[in-house]
C-alpha positions as a LaTeX table, in Angstrom:
\begin{tabular}{lrrr}
\hline
Residue & $x$ (\AA) & $y$ (\AA) & $z$ (\AA) \\
\hline
Unk1 & $-2.68$ & 21.62 & 36.49 \\
Unk2 & $-6.17$ & 22.40 & 36.13 \\
Unk3 & $-7.39$ & 18.97 & 36.94 \\
Unk4 & $-5.52$ & 18.49 & 40.34 \\
Unk5 & $-6.52$ & 22.19 & 41.33 \\
Unk6 & $-10.28$ & 21.56 & 40.61 \\
Unk7 & $-10.13$ & 18.28 & 42.67 \\
Unk8 & $-8.65$ & 20.10 & 45.60 \\
Unk9 & $-11.07$ & 22.92 & 45.27 \\
Unk10 & $-14.05$ & 20.39 & 45.34 \\
Unk11 & $-12.65$ & 18.38 & 48.16 \\
Unk12 & $-12.09$ & 21.41 & 50.34 \\
Unk13 & $-15.26$ & 23.01 & 49.48 \\
Unk14 & $-17.52$ & 20.23 & 50.33 \\
Unk15 & $-15.71$ & 19.44 & 53.33 \\
Unk16 & $-16.14$ & 22.84 & 55.03 \\
Unk17 & $-20.01$ & 23.23 & 54.29 \\
Unk18 & $-21.19$ & 19.95 & 55.25 \\
Unk19 & $-19.99$ & 19.86 & 58.83 \\
Unk20 & $-22.40$ & 17.63 & 60.45 \\
Unk21 & $-25.42$ & 18.31 & 58.30 \\
Unk22 & $-26.21$ & 19.41 & 54.80 \\
Unk23 & $-24.57$ & 22.63 & 53.25 \\
Unk24 & $-25.91$ & 25.71 & 54.75 \\
Unk25 & $-28.16$ & 24.00 & 57.46 \\
Unk26 & $-27.61$ & 23.00 & 61.12 \\
Unk27 & $-29.52$ & 21.46 & 63.83 \\
Unk28 & $-29.78$ & 20.91 & 67.65 \\
Unk29 & $-27.96$ & 17.72 & 68.74 \\
Unk30 & $-29.07$ & 17.61 & 72.29 \\
Unk31 & $-31.93$ & 14.96 & 72.65 \\
Unk32 & $-32.67$ & 16.99 & 75.92 \\
Unk33 & $-34.58$ & 19.77 & 73.78 \\
Unk34 & $-36.98$ & 17.10 & 72.19 \\
Unk35 & $-39.11$ & 19.77 & 70.32 \\
Unk36 & $-35.94$ & 21.24 & 68.72 \\
Unk37 & $-33.83$ & 18.03 & 68.42 \\
Unk38 & $-32.87$ & 17.18 & 64.93 \\
Unk39 & $-34.70$ & 19.91 & 63.13 \\
Unk40 & $-32.85$ & 21.68 & 60.37 \\
Unk41 & $-32.39$ & 25.25 & 60.22 \\
Unk42 & $-30.98$ & 27.43 & 57.38 \\
Unk43 & $-27.98$ & 29.41 & 58.53 \\
Unk44 & $-28.00$ & 33.07 & 59.00 \\
Unk45 & $-26.84$ & 35.34 & 55.99 \\
Unk46 & $-23.73$ & 36.19 & 57.83 \\
Unk47 & $-22.60$ & 32.64 & 58.02 \\
Unk48 & $-24.32$ & 30.96 & 55.27 \\
Unk49 & $-22.06$ & 27.91 & 55.19 \\
Unk50 & $-21.39$ & 27.00 & 58.51 \\
Unk51 & $-23.60$ & 27.79 & 61.72 \\
Unk52 & $-24.86$ & 26.25 & 65.05 \\
Unk53 & $-28.14$ & 26.05 & 66.64 \\
Unk54 & $-29.30$ & 27.34 & 70.18 \\
Unk55 & $-31.33$ & 24.38 & 71.36 \\
Unk56 & $-32.83$ & 26.49 & 74.02 \\
Unk57 & $-34.15$ & 29.05 & 71.65 \\
Unk58 & $-34.19$ & 26.68 & 68.70 \\
Unk59 & $-32.56$ & 29.30 & 66.40 \\
Unk60 & $-29.72$ & 29.19 & 64.36 \\
Unk61 & $-26.55$ & 31.65 & 64.97 \\
Unk62 & $-23.13$ & 32.20 & 63.95 \\
Unk63 & $-20.84$ & 30.53 & 66.54 \\
Unk64 & $-17.88$ & 32.73 & 65.44 \\
Unk65 & $-19.74$ & 35.80 & 66.67 \\
Unk66 & $-20.17$ & 34.82 & 70.07 \\
Unk67 & $-18.02$ & 36.19 & 72.96 \\
Unk68 & $-15.02$ & 33.63 & 73.52 \\
Unk69 & $-14.93$ & 32.89 & 69.71 \\
Unk70 & $-11.58$ & 32.38 & 68.00 \\
Unk71 & $-11.87$ & 31.55 & 64.41 \\
Unk72 & $-10.50$ & 32.19 & 60.80 \\
Unk73 & $-7.25$ & 34.27 & 60.34 \\
Unk74 & $-7.40$ & 34.48 & 63.99 \\
Unk75 & $-10.55$ & 36.64 & 64.59 \\
Unk76 & $-11.63$ & 36.96 & 68.22 \\
Unk77 & $-14.59$ & 38.01 & 69.95 \\
Unk78 & $-13.48$ & 39.13 & 73.46 \\
Unk79 & $-15.39$ & 38.72 & 76.81 \\
Unk80 & $-16.18$ & 42.12 & 76.33 \\
Unk81 & $-17.99$ & 41.51 & 73.06 \\
Unk82 & $-15.53$ & 43.62 & 70.92 \\
Unk83 & $-14.08$ & 41.85 & 67.80 \\
Unk84 & $-10.27$ & 42.00 & 67.12 \\
Unk85 & $-7.53$ & 40.22 & 65.08 \\
Unk86 & $-4.36$ & 38.75 & 66.54 \\
Unk87 & $-2.09$ & 37.26 & 63.86 \\
Unk88 & 0.81 & 36.38 & 65.94 \\
Unk89 & 3.45 & 34.47 & 63.78 \\
Unk90 & 3.26 & 31.16 & 61.95 \\
Unk91 & 4.75 & 28.03 & 63.63 \\
Unk92 & 4.78 & 29.79 & 66.87 \\
Unk93 & 2.98 & 29.41 & 70.32 \\
Unk94 & 0.94 & 32.25 & 72.00 \\
Unk95 & $-0.87$ & 32.47 & 75.30 \\
Unk96 & $-4.61$ & 32.89 & 74.81 \\
Unk97 & $-5.61$ & 32.69 & 78.53 \\
Unk98 & $-3.54$ & 32.63 & 81.56 \\
Unk99 & $-5.08$ & 32.57 & 85.22 \\
Unk100 & $-4.40$ & 31.01 & 88.53 \\
Unk101 & $-6.42$ & 27.83 & 87.79 \\
Unk102 & $-6.21$ & 27.62 & 83.99 \\
Unk103 & $-3.77$ & 28.19 & 81.22 \\
Unk104 & $-4.28$ & 27.92 & 77.45 \\
Unk105 & $-1.70$ & 28.32 & 74.69 \\
Unk106 & $-2.42$ & 28.22 & 70.95 \\
Unk107 & 0.06 & 26.98 & 68.15 \\
Unk108 & $-0.43$ & 28.95 & 64.98 \\
Unk109 & 0.19 & 27.65 & 61.51 \\
Unk110 & 0.19 & 29.84 & 58.45 \\
Unk111 & 1.83 & 30.95 & 55.20 \\
Unk112 & 3.85 & 33.99 & 54.51 \\
Unk113 & 2.51 & 36.91 & 52.54 \\
Unk114 & 3.59 & 40.30 & 50.92 \\
Unk115 & 1.28 & 42.13 & 53.47 \\
Unk116 & 3.96 & 42.69 & 56.02 \\
Unk117 & 2.41 & 39.69 & 58.25 \\
Unk118 & 1.92 & 36.10 & 58.03 \\
Unk119 & $-1.42$ & 34.41 & 57.29 \\
Unk120 & $-2.05$ & 32.51 & 60.26 \\
Unk121 & $-4.59$ & 29.87 & 61.75 \\
Unk122 & $-4.77$ & 28.24 & 65.35 \\
Unk123 & $-3.78$ & 24.54 & 64.57 \\
Unk124 & $-3.92$ & 23.29 & 68.20 \\
Unk125 & $-4.38$ & 24.54 & 71.85 \\
Unk126 & $-2.75$ & 23.21 & 74.92 \\
Unk127 & $-4.63$ & 23.52 & 78.17 \\
Unk128 & $-3.24$ & 23.36 & 81.68 \\
Unk129 & $-5.42$ & 22.91 & 84.77 \\
Unk130 & $-4.60$ & 21.43 & 87.93 \\
Unk131 & $-1.67$ & 19.14 & 87.25 \\
Unk132 & $-3.35$ & 18.09 & 83.90 \\
Unk133 & $-2.60$ & 18.68 & 80.28 \\
Unk134 & $-5.01$ & 18.47 & 77.69 \\
Unk135 & $-4.29$ & 18.82 & 73.64 \\
Unk136 & $-6.96$ & 19.45 & 71.04 \\
Unk137 & $-5.57$ & 19.97 & 67.46 \\
Unk138 & $-6.26$ & 19.43 & 63.97 \\
Unk139 & $-4.51$ & 16.76 & 62.05 \\
Unk140 & $-2.23$ & 17.83 & 59.16 \\
Unk141 & $-3.89$ & 16.70 & 56.02 \\
Unk142 & $-3.20$ & 17.50 & 52.37 \\
Unk143 & $-6.80$ & 16.97 & 50.94 \\
Unk144 & $-9.86$ & 17.27 & 53.17 \\
Unk145 & $-12.24$ & 14.46 & 53.54 \\
Unk146 & $-15.36$ & 15.19 & 55.81 \\
Unk147 & $-15.83$ & 11.57 & 56.61 \\
Unk148 & $-12.38$ & 11.48 & 58.17 \\
Unk149 & $-11.68$ & 12.22 & 61.77 \\
Unk150 & $-9.40$ & 15.19 & 61.32 \\
Unk151 & $-8.98$ & 16.07 & 65.24 \\
Unk152 & $-6.54$ & 14.74 & 67.56 \\
Unk153 & $-7.08$ & 14.88 & 71.47 \\
Unk154 & $-4.63$ & 13.81 & 73.97 \\
Unk155 & $-5.18$ & 14.10 & 77.85 \\
Unk156 & $-1.93$ & 13.87 & 79.92 \\
Unk157 & $-0.07$ & 12.51 & 77.00 \\
Unk158 & $-2.57$ & 9.70 & 76.15 \\
Unk159 & $-4.65$ & 9.94 & 73.02 \\
Unk160 & $-8.35$ & 10.22 & 73.61 \\
Unk161 & $-10.39$ & 8.16 & 71.06 \\
Unk162 & $-14.04$ & 9.50 & 71.59 \\
Unk163 & $-16.16$ & 6.96 & 70.03 \\
Unk164 & $-17.30$ & 7.92 & 66.35 \\
Unk165 & $-20.95$ & 8.97 & 66.14 \\
Unk166 & $-23.31$ & 11.66 & 67.23 \\
Unk167 & $-23.80$ & 11.78 & 71.00 \\
Unk168 & $-20.77$ & 9.74 & 71.85 \\
Unk169 & $-18.66$ & 10.65 & 74.87 \\
Unk170 & $-15.58$ & 10.08 & 76.87 \\
Unk171 & $-15.46$ & 10.81 & 80.64 \\
Unk172 & $-12.76$ & 10.86 & 83.29 \\
Unk173 & $-14.26$ & 10.05 & 86.46 \\
Unk174 & $-11.02$ & 10.94 & 88.35 \\
Unk175 & $-11.06$ & 14.66 & 87.12 \\
Unk176 & $-14.70$ & 15.17 & 85.87 \\
Unk177 & $-13.42$ & 16.10 & 82.30 \\
Unk178 & $-16.04$ & 15.25 & 79.68 \\
Unk179 & $-15.56$ & 15.11 & 75.95 \\
Unk180 & $-18.58$ & 14.58 & 73.57 \\
Unk181 & $-19.18$ & 14.40 & 69.89 \\
Unk182 & $-22.40$ & 16.51 & 69.14 \\
Unk183 & $-21.78$ & 15.37 & 65.38 \\
Unk184 & $-20.09$ & 12.39 & 63.98 \\
Unk185 & $-16.82$ & 13.96 & 63.01 \\
Unk186 & $-14.66$ & 16.86 & 63.42 \\
Unk187 & $-16.34$ & 18.63 & 66.37 \\
Unk188 & $-16.26$ & 17.94 & 70.06 \\
Unk189 & $-17.55$ & 19.72 & 73.21 \\
Unk190 & $-15.25$ & 19.65 & 76.14 \\
Unk191 & $-16.34$ & 20.46 & 79.62 \\
Unk192 & $-14.59$ & 20.69 & 83.01 \\
Unk193 & $-17.12$ & 21.34 & 85.70 \\
Unk194 & $-16.87$ & 24.68 & 87.37 \\
Unk195 & $-13.84$ & 25.74 & 85.18 \\
Unk196 & $-14.44$ & 25.80 & 81.50 \\
Unk197 & $-16.43$ & 24.61 & 78.32 \\
Unk198 & $-14.99$ & 24.45 & 74.97 \\
Unk199 & $-16.47$ & 23.75 & 71.47 \\
Unk200 & $-13.73$ & 22.94 & 69.08 \\
Unk201 & $-14.26$ & 22.34 & 65.33 \\
Unk202 & $-11.74$ & 21.36 & 62.75 \\
Unk203 & $-12.11$ & 23.02 & 59.19 \\
Unk204 & $-10.07$ & 23.53 & 56.21 \\
Unk205 & $-9.03$ & 26.36 & 54.03 \\
Unk206 & $-11.28$ & 26.02 & 51.03 \\
Unk207 & $-10.24$ & 26.92 & 47.45 \\
Unk208 & $-12.73$ & 29.89 & 47.42 \\
Unk209 & $-11.34$ & 31.18 & 50.69 \\
Unk210 & $-8.00$ & 30.96 & 49.36 \\
Unk211 & $-8.91$ & 32.75 & 46.02 \\
Unk212 & $-10.82$ & 35.54 & 47.98 \\
Unk213 & $-8.16$ & 36.31 & 50.62 \\
Unk214 & $-5.05$ & 35.66 & 48.51 \\
Unk215 & $-3.83$ & 32.86 & 50.87 \\
Unk216 & $-2.36$ & 31.09 & 47.83 \\
Unk217 & $-3.01$ & 27.67 & 49.39 \\
Unk218 & $-1.60$ & 24.80 & 47.36 \\
Unk219 & $-3.11$ & 21.30 & 46.73 \\
Unk220 & $-0.62$ & 19.64 & 49.15 \\
Unk221 & $-1.98$ & 21.36 & 52.34 \\
Unk222 & $-5.61$ & 22.26 & 53.23 \\
Unk223 & $-4.42$ & 23.88 & 56.49 \\
Unk224 & $-6.80$ & 22.24 & 58.63 \\
Unk225 & $-7.15$ & 24.27 & 61.58 \\
Unk226 & $-9.33$ & 24.87 & 64.89 \\
Unk227 & $-12.43$ & 27.05 & 65.22 \\
Unk228 & $-13.11$ & 27.39 & 69.07 \\
Unk229 & $-15.66$ & 28.64 & 71.47 \\
Unk230 & $-14.59$ & 29.31 & 75.06 \\
Unk231 & $-16.67$ & 29.78 & 78.19 \\
Unk232 & $-15.29$ & 30.32 & 81.50 \\
Unk233 & $-16.89$ & 29.84 & 84.83 \\
Unk234 & $-14.21$ & 30.87 & 87.49 \\
Unk235 & $-11.59$ & 33.53 & 86.09 \\
Unk236 & $-10.02$ & 35.80 & 88.35 \\
Unk237 & $-9.26$ & 39.57 & 87.97 \\
Unk238 & $-5.62$ & 38.84 & 87.32 \\
Unk239 & $-6.65$ & 36.82 & 84.21 \\
Unk240 & $-4.60$ & 37.82 & 81.18 \\
Unk241 & $-3.42$ & 36.52 & 77.54 \\
Unk242 & $-4.65$ & 37.47 & 74.27 \\
Unk243 & $-8.36$ & 36.33 & 74.92 \\
Unk244 & $-8.20$ & 36.27 & 78.80 \\
Unk245 & $-7.54$ & 39.89 & 79.33 \\
Unk246 & $-10.80$ & 40.72 & 77.70 \\
Unk247 & $-12.73$ & 39.00 & 80.43 \\
Unk248 & $-11.58$ & 41.52 & 83.20 \\
Unk249 & $-14.42$ & 43.52 & 84.64 \\
Unk250 & $-12.20$ & 46.91 & 84.18 \\
Unk251 & $-10.57$ & 45.94 & 80.90 \\
Unk252 & $-10.60$ & 48.84 & 78.26 \\
Unk253 & $-9.78$ & 47.62 & 74.72 \\
Unk254 & $-6.92$ & 49.20 & 73.12 \\
Unk255 & $-7.84$ & 48.09 & 69.47 \\
Unk256 & $-9.20$ & 50.56 & 66.90 \\
Unk257 & $-12.76$ & 49.19 & 66.60 \\
Unk258 & $-13.49$ & 51.45 & 63.59 \\
Unk259 & $-10.66$ & 49.99 & 61.65 \\
Unk260 & $-11.86$ & 47.67 & 58.85 \\
Unk261 & $-9.49$ & 44.99 & 60.58 \\
Unk262 & $-9.01$ & 45.93 & 64.33 \\
Unk263 & $-5.55$ & 44.32 & 65.27 \\
Unk264 & $-4.32$ & 43.72 & 68.79 \\
Unk265 & $-0.65$ & 44.04 & 68.88 \\
Unk266 & 1.85 & 43.19 & 71.57 \\
Unk267 & 2.76 & 39.38 & 70.30 \\
Unk268 & 5.90 & 39.53 & 72.22 \\
Unk269 & 3.80 & 39.82 & 75.67 \\
Unk270 & 1.92 & 36.61 & 74.79 \\
Unk271 & 4.70 & 34.59 & 73.10 \\
Unk272 & 5.42 & 31.20 & 74.54 \\
Unk273 & 8.37 & 28.70 & 74.07 \\
Unk274 & 6.00 & 25.68 & 73.75 \\
Unk275 & 2.39 & 24.69 & 73.41 \\
Unk276 & 2.30 & 23.76 & 77.13 \\
Unk277 & 4.71 & 26.26 & 78.42 \\
Unk278 & 3.70 & 28.82 & 80.95 \\
Unk279 & 6.58 & 31.25 & 80.36 \\
Unk280 & 4.79 & 33.97 & 78.34 \\
Unk281 & 5.09 & 37.36 & 80.04 \\
Unk282 & 1.73 & 37.57 & 81.35 \\
Unk283 & 1.50 & 34.23 & 82.74 \\
Unk284 & $-0.60$ & 33.82 & 85.91 \\
Unk285 & $-0.98$ & 30.02 & 86.06 \\
Unk286 & $-0.31$ & 28.64 & 89.63 \\
Unk287 & $-0.03$ & 32.08 & 91.24 \\
Unk288 & $-2.09$ & 32.42 & 94.47 \\
Unk289 & $-5.70$ & 33.52 & 93.90 \\
Unk290 & $-6.96$ & 36.52 & 95.67 \\
Unk291 & $-10.16$ & 36.29 & 97.91 \\
Unk292 & $-13.30$ & 37.69 & 96.22 \\
Unk293 & $-11.63$ & 38.03 & 92.98 \\
Unk294 & $-13.49$ & 35.54 & 90.76 \\
Unk295 & $-15.15$ & 36.43 & 87.71 \\
Unk296 & $-18.19$ & 34.10 & 86.72 \\
Unk297 & $-19.10$ & 34.54 & 83.14 \\
Unk298 & $-22.82$ & 34.01 & 83.92 \\
Unk299 & $-22.60$ & 37.26 & 86.02 \\
Unk300 & $-22.73$ & 39.30 & 82.84 \\
Unk301 & $-24.24$ & 38.98 & 79.25 \\
Unk302 & $-22.87$ & 40.02 & 76.00 \\
Unk303 & $-25.58$ & 40.68 & 73.21 \\
Unk304 & $-23.83$ & 40.34 & 69.63 \\
Unk305 & $-25.46$ & 41.03 & 66.15 \\
Unk306 & $-24.33$ & 41.55 & 62.61 \\
Unk307 & $-24.23$ & 45.09 & 61.09 \\
Unk308 & $-23.99$ & 45.93 & 57.49 \\
Unk309 & $-25.22$ & 42.76 & 56.10 \\
Unk310 & $-22.87$ & 40.77 & 58.16 \\
Unk311 & $-19.76$ & 42.54 & 57.57 \\
Unk312 & $-19.41$ & 43.87 & 61.11 \\
Unk313 & $-20.10$ & 42.91 & 64.79 \\
Unk314 & $-21.79$ & 44.93 & 67.29 \\
Unk315 & $-21.76$ & 43.79 & 70.89 \\
Unk316 & $-22.79$ & 45.14 & 74.06 \\
Unk317 & $-22.18$ & 44.03 & 77.56 \\
\hline
\end{tabular}
């Protein structure tokens, strides 16, 4: 058994740390920023294996520490800058954002544990806007290969094949939806003008992560999953959902932020019957938008930084 287990660990380990560029380094992939474009930066101590580069500032940052992030064993950074966990339940769907103009559900995968909850990760998201359906998901793979395309995208039921290669794009002139590859594989940037922008990455559970956290992941499944960064341009004050509610200007977080793992409960409120269902208890999609109720995410800023050597997140709006 030692041979196959070692092979699994090597495959998954190198897969996660070499997303786009060399292990522990990242670069700006937007040629518009010529002075920064292509320059490698060492990842910050808080995220030494995987990071992004702010092309405007030409500095690396931890994408999972920015407001609108959904990463790991679902760890969220809310629109208010507060970090929390929402574990949901494996093989179930939950509403992340619901607003009159957009609805986003997530499908959770995972493993049972002896800790009183499932270990869970977001495998896919289903996004409703207008009359359209957008699916972004990780393919289910046993052994991770960084050179393989492990992401599946569908728009209105049709698979979208964005050409392989850095900077390649797919665009729908009818809707204005744009999907671009900032790196060769396993990451896309999705943008719908005046509505939302999403950065989605597919990553595996590595052998080291499994050992440290007690996931007990076996060699037949890497539990490939999504890490997401959301940005919204026109949410209303009625927005709800696990993540969506945190964008309300009058939202007061109920999580215990001093806890080692601040957890948001209320899974029943956010449960949905399907990835594209809008039947969660907090659904707002398609309802009438009240005048002067739009929240523009550009109207406020949230500054986040690591504390205690990267073990905690401090954010201020």
